[in-house]
Coordinates of C-alpha atoms in Angstrom, one line a residue:
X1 CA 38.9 101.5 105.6
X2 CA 41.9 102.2 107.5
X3 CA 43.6 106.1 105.9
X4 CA 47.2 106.4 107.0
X5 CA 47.7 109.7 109.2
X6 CA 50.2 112.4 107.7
X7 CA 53.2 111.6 109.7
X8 CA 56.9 113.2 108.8
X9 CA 59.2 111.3 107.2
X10 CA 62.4 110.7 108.7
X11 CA 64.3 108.2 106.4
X12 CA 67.8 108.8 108.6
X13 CA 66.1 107.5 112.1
X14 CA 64.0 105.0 110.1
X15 CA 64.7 103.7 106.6
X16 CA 68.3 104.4 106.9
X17 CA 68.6 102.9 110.6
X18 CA 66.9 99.2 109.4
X19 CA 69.1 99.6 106.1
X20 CA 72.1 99.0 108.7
X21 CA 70.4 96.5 110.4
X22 CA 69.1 98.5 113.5
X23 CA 65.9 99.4 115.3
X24 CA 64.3 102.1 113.5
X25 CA 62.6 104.7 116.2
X26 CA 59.5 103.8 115.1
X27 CA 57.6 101.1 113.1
X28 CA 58.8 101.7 109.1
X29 CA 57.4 100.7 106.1
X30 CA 59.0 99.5 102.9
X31 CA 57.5 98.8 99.0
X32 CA 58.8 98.6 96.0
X33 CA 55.9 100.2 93.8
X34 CA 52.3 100.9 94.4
X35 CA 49.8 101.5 91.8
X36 CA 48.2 103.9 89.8
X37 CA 45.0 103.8 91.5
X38 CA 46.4 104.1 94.8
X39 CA 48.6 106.9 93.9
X40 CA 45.9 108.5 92.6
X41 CA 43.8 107.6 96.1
X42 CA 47.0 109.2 98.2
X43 CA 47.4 112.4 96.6
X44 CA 44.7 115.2 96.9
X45 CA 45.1 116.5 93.3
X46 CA 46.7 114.5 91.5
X47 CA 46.1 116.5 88.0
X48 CA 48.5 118.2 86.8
X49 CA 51.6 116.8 88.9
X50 CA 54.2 115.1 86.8
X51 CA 54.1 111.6 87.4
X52 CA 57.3 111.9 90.0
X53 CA 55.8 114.3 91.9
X54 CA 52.7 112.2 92.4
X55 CA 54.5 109.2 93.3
X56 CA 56.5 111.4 95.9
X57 CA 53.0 113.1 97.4
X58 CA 51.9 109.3 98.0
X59 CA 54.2 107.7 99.3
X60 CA 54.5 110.6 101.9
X61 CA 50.5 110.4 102.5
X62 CA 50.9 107.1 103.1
X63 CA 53.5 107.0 105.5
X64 CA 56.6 106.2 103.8
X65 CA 60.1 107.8 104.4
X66 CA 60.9 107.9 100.7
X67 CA 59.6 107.3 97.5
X68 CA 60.9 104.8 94.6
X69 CA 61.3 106.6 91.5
X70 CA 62.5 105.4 87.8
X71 CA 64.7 108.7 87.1
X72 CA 64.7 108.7 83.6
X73 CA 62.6 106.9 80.9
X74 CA 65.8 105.0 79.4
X75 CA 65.3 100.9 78.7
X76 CA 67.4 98.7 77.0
X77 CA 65.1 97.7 74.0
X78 CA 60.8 98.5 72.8
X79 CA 58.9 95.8 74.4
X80 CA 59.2 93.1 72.1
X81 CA 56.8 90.3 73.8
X82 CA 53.1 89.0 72.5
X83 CA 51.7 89.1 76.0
X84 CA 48.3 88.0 76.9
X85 CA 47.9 86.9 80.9
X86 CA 51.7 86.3 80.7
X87 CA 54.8 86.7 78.9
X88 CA 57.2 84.7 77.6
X89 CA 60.8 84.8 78.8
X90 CA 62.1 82.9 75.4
X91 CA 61.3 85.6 73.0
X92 CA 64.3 87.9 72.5
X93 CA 66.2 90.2 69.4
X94 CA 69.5 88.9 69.6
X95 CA 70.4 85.5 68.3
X96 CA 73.4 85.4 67.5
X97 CA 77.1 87.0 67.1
X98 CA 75.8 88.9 63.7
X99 CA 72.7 90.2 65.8
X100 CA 74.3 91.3 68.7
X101 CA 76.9 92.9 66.5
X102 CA 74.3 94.7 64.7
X103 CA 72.0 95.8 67.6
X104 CA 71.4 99.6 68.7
X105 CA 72.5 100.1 72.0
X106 CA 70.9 102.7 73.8
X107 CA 73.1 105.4 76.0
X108 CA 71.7 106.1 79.4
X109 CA 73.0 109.3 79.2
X110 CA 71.1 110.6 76.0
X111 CA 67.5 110.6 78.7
X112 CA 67.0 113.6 80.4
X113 CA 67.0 114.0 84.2
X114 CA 65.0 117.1 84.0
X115 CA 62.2 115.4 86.2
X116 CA 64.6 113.9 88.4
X117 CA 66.6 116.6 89.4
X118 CA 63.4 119.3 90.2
X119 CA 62.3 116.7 93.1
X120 CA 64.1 118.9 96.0
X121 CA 61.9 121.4 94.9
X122 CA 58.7 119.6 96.3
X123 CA 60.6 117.0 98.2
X124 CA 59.2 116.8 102.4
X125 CA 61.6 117.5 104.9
X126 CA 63.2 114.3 105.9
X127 CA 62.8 112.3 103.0
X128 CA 64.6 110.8 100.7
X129 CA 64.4 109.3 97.1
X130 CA 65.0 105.4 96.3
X131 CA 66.0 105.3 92.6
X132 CA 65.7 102.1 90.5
X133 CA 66.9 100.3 87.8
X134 CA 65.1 99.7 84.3
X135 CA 65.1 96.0 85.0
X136 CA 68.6 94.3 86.3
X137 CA 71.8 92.3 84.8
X138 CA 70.1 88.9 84.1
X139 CA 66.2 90.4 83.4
X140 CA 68.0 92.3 80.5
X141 CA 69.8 89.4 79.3
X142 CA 67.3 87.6 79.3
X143 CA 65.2 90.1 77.4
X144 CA 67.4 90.6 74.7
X145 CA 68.3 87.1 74.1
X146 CA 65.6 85.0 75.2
X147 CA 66.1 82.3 78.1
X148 CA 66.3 79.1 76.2
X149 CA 68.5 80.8 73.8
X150 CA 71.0 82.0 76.4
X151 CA 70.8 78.7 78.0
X152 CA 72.2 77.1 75.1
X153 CA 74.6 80.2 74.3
X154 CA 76.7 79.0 77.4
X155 CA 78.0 76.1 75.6
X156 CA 77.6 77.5 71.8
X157 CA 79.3 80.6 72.5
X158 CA 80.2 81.7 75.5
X159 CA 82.1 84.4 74.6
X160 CA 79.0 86.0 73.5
X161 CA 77.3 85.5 76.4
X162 CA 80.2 87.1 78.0
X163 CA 79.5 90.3 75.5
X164 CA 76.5 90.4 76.4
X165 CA 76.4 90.4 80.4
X166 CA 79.8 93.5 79.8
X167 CA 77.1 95.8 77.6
X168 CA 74.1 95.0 79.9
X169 CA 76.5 95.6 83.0
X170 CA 79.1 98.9 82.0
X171 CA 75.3 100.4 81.1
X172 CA 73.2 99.6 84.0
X173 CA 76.7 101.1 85.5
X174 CA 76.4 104.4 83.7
X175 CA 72.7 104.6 84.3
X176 CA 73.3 104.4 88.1
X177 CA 76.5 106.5 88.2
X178 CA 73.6 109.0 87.0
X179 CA 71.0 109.0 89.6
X180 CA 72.8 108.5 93.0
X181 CA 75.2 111.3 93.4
X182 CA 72.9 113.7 95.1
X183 CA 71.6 114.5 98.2
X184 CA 68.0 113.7 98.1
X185 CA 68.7 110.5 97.0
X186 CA 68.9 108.2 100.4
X187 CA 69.3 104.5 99.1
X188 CA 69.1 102.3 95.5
X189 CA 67.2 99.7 94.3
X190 CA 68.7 96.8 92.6
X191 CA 65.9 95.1 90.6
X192 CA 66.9 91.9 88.7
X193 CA 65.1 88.3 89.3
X194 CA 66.9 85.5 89.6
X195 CA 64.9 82.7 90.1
X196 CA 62.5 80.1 90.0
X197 CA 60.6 78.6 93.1
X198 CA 62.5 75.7 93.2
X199 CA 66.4 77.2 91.9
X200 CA 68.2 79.9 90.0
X201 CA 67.8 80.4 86.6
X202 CA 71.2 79.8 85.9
X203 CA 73.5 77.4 87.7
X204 CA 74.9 79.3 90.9
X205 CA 78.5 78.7 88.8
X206 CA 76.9 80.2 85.8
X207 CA 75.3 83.3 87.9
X208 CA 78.7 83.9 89.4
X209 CA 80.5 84.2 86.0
X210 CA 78.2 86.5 84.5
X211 CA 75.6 88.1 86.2
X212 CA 76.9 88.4 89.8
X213 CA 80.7 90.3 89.2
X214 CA 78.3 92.8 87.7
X215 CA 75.8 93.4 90.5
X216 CA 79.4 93.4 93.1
X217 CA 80.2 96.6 90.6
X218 CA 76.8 98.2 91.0
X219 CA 76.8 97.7 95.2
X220 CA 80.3 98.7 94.8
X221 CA 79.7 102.1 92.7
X222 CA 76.6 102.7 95.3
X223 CA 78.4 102.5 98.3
X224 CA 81.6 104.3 97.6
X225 CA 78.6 107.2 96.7
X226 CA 77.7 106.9 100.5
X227 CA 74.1 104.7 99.4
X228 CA 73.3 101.7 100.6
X229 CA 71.9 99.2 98.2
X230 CA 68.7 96.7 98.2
X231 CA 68.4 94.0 96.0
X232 CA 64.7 93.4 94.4
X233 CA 64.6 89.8 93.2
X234 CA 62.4 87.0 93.2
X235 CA 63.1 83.6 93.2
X236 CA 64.5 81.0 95.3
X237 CA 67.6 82.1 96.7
X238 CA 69.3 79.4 99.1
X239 CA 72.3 78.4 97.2
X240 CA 73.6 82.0 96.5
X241 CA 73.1 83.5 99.6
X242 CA 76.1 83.9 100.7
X243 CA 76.9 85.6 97.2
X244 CA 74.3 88.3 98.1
X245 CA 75.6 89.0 101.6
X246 CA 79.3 88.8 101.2
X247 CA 80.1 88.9 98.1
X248 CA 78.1 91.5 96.3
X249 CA 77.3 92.8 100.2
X250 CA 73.7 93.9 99.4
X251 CA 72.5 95.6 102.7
X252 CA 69.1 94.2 102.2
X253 CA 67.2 91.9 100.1
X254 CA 63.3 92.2 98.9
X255 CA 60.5 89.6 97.5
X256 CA 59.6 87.0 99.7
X257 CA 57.1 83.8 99.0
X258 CA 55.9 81.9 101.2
X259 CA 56.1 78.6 98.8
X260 CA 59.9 79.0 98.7
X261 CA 60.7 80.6 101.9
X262 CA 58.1 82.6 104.4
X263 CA 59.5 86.1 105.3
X264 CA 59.4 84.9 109.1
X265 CA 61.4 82.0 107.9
X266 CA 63.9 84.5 106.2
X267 CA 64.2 87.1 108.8
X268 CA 65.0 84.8 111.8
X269 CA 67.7 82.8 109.8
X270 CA 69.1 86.0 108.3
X271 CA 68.6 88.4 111.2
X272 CA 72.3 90.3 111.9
X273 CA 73.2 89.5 108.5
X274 CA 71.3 91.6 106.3
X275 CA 67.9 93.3 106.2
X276 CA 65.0 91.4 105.4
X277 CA 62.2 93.8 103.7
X278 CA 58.5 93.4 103.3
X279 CA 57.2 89.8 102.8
X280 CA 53.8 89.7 103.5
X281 CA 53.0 87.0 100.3
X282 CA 51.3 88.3 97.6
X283 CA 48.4 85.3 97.3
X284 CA 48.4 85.9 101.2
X285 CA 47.2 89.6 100.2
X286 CA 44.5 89.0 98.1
X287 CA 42.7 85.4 99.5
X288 CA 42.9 86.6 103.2
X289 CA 40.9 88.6 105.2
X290 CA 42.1 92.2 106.4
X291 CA 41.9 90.8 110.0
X292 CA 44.3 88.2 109.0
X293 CA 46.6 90.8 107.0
X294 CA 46.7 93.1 109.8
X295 CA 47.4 90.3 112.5
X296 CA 50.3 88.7 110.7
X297 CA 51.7 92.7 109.5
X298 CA 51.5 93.0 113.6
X299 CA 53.8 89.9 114.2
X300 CA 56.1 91.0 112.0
X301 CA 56.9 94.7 112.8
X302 CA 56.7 93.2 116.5
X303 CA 60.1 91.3 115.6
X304 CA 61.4 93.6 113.6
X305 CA 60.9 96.9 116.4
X306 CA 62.5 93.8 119.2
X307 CA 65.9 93.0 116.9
X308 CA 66.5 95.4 114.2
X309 CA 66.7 95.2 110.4
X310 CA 63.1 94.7 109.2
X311 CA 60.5 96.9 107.2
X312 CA 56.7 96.4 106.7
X313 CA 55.3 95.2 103.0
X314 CA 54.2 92.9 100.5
X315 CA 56.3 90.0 99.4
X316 CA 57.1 92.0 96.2
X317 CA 54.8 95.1 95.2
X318 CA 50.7 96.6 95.6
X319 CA 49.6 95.8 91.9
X320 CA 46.1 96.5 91.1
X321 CA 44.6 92.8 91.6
X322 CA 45.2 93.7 95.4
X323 CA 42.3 95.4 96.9
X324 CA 42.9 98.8 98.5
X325 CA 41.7 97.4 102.1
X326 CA 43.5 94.6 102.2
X327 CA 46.8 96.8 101.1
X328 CA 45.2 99.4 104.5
X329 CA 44.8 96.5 106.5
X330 CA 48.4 95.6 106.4
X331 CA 50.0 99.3 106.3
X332 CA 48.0 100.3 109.6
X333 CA 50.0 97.8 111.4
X334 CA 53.3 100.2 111.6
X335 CA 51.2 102.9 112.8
X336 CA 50.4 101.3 116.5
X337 CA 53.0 101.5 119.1
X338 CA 55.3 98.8 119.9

């Protein structure tokens, strides 16, 4: 099994550099999250360490420039879903004007950033933290309201659907306007899926009159702080495009399929425009063979060190279900010269 060698970070002639769209100076990774077991794989001894520091030391032993963290332990609501192999996106707590009226909202301010804030403390030289969000604008929305429910809300009342994308969006605002004022932190994550295979959730109209003015205030808040800002989001994403590039002017986009669009398919039509991250398709990660992994990872970080704006990685995150080798097999690939 392939072991990445302990190379220094340097997110501001890597990370940073595809971020804008350019050639890093050397083959760069990029994921969203690993697991436990492979954190726990990546880091000598990993008793003892709080669980940021852990996810730090690994992502440095693995050959990452940064490392995404969740800075505090704030959500919107207790999980609320029966959940077997899957979980429902029609079960929610508010159902009406009296509930939402009558619901607790949580402040992001009242969870400690004790944890966060020690990182420069252990932090390599040269890297830099990605913090993320606890879900996005529409994953929330949908949480707290169900998806059929809000569905119908749109025509019932849409002034409470309205209500509800403000709360959801001034405090995914606040929670933000926490973690990216300091130094160590190099970029953001956006997290928030919007789709199915085949089309949004919501009408593109409906996504631009309540989910996207508040993702345009996150990017904007992110980047007036000096931080650029990818969006994590899965789902088919042809018809809003534009939105993402120009509108809310996300430098970089995350979580690719190849049974809506191939992240070869993506980067050569979206090349110049923004940056195209990770990719390699999740079912491609588990049914093929490491040779397979490792020869496609190869073709990509080819284009990407040739025109700029690409990072190595898995069309959306290393769960458990994919096998250490095959997650090896794909992450050796931006450790050969190109």
């Amino acid at each position: 099994m392939f072991r990445p060698e302990n190379r220094k970070p340097d997110f501001r002639n890597n990370m940073e550099v595809v971020l804008n769209r350019g050639i890093p100076s050397r083959p760069t990774l990029f994921e969203f999250f690993l697991n436990d077991r492979l954190y726990n794989k990546l880091v000598d001894k990993p008793e003892g360490l709080s669980n940021i520091e852990r996810i730090v030391q690994a992502f440095n032993s693995a050959g990452y420039d940064y490392a995404t963290v969740h800075p505090t332990d704030f959500s919107f609501a207790p999980p609320h879903h029966a959940q077997d192999k899957t979980i429902s996106i029609n079960e929610g707590i508010i159902a009406d004007r009296a509930a939402f009226d009558q619901f607790h909202w949580k402040n992001p301010e009242d969870y400690s950033l004790e944890e966060y804030l020690k990182i420069p403390e252990y932090l390599p030289d040269g890297m830099k933290i990605i913090p993320y969000g606890p879900s996005g604008v529409l994953e929330n929305a949908v949480d707290l309201m169900g998806y059929e429910n809000l569905c119908m809300m749109i025509y019932d009342d849409e002034q409470l659907v309205y209500d509800l994308f403000e709360k959801v969006g001034t405090t995914l605002l606040k929670y933000y306007d926490m973690a990216i004022h300091n130094d160590f932190v190099g970029a953001v994550i956006s997290n928030d899926d919007w789709g199915f295979n085949k089309q949004t959730m919501l009408s593109p109209a409906d996504m631009r009159r309540f989910v996207f003015p508040w993702h345009k205030a996150i990017t904007d808040l992110c980047h007036k702080a000096g931080k650029p800002v990818i969006l994590h989001s899965c789902g088919n994403y042809d018809a809003i495009i534009d939105d993402i590039i120009n509108d809310m002017k996300y430098d970089a986009r995350h979580s690719y399929e190849d049974n809506i669009t191939p992240v070869e398919q993506a980067y050569q039509a979206l090349q110049g425009q923004i940056a195209v991250l990770g990719g390699i398709d999740m079912n491609f990660m588990v049914t093929k063979t490491p040779e397979e992994i490792t020869a496609r990872a190869e073709s990509l970080i080819a284009e990407g060190m040739k025109h700029g704006g690409y990072a190595l990685g898995t069309g959306n995150s290393v769960p458990e279900y994919i096998p250490d080798e095959h997650y090896f097999a794909m992450v050796k690939a931006a450790f050969r010269e190109y």
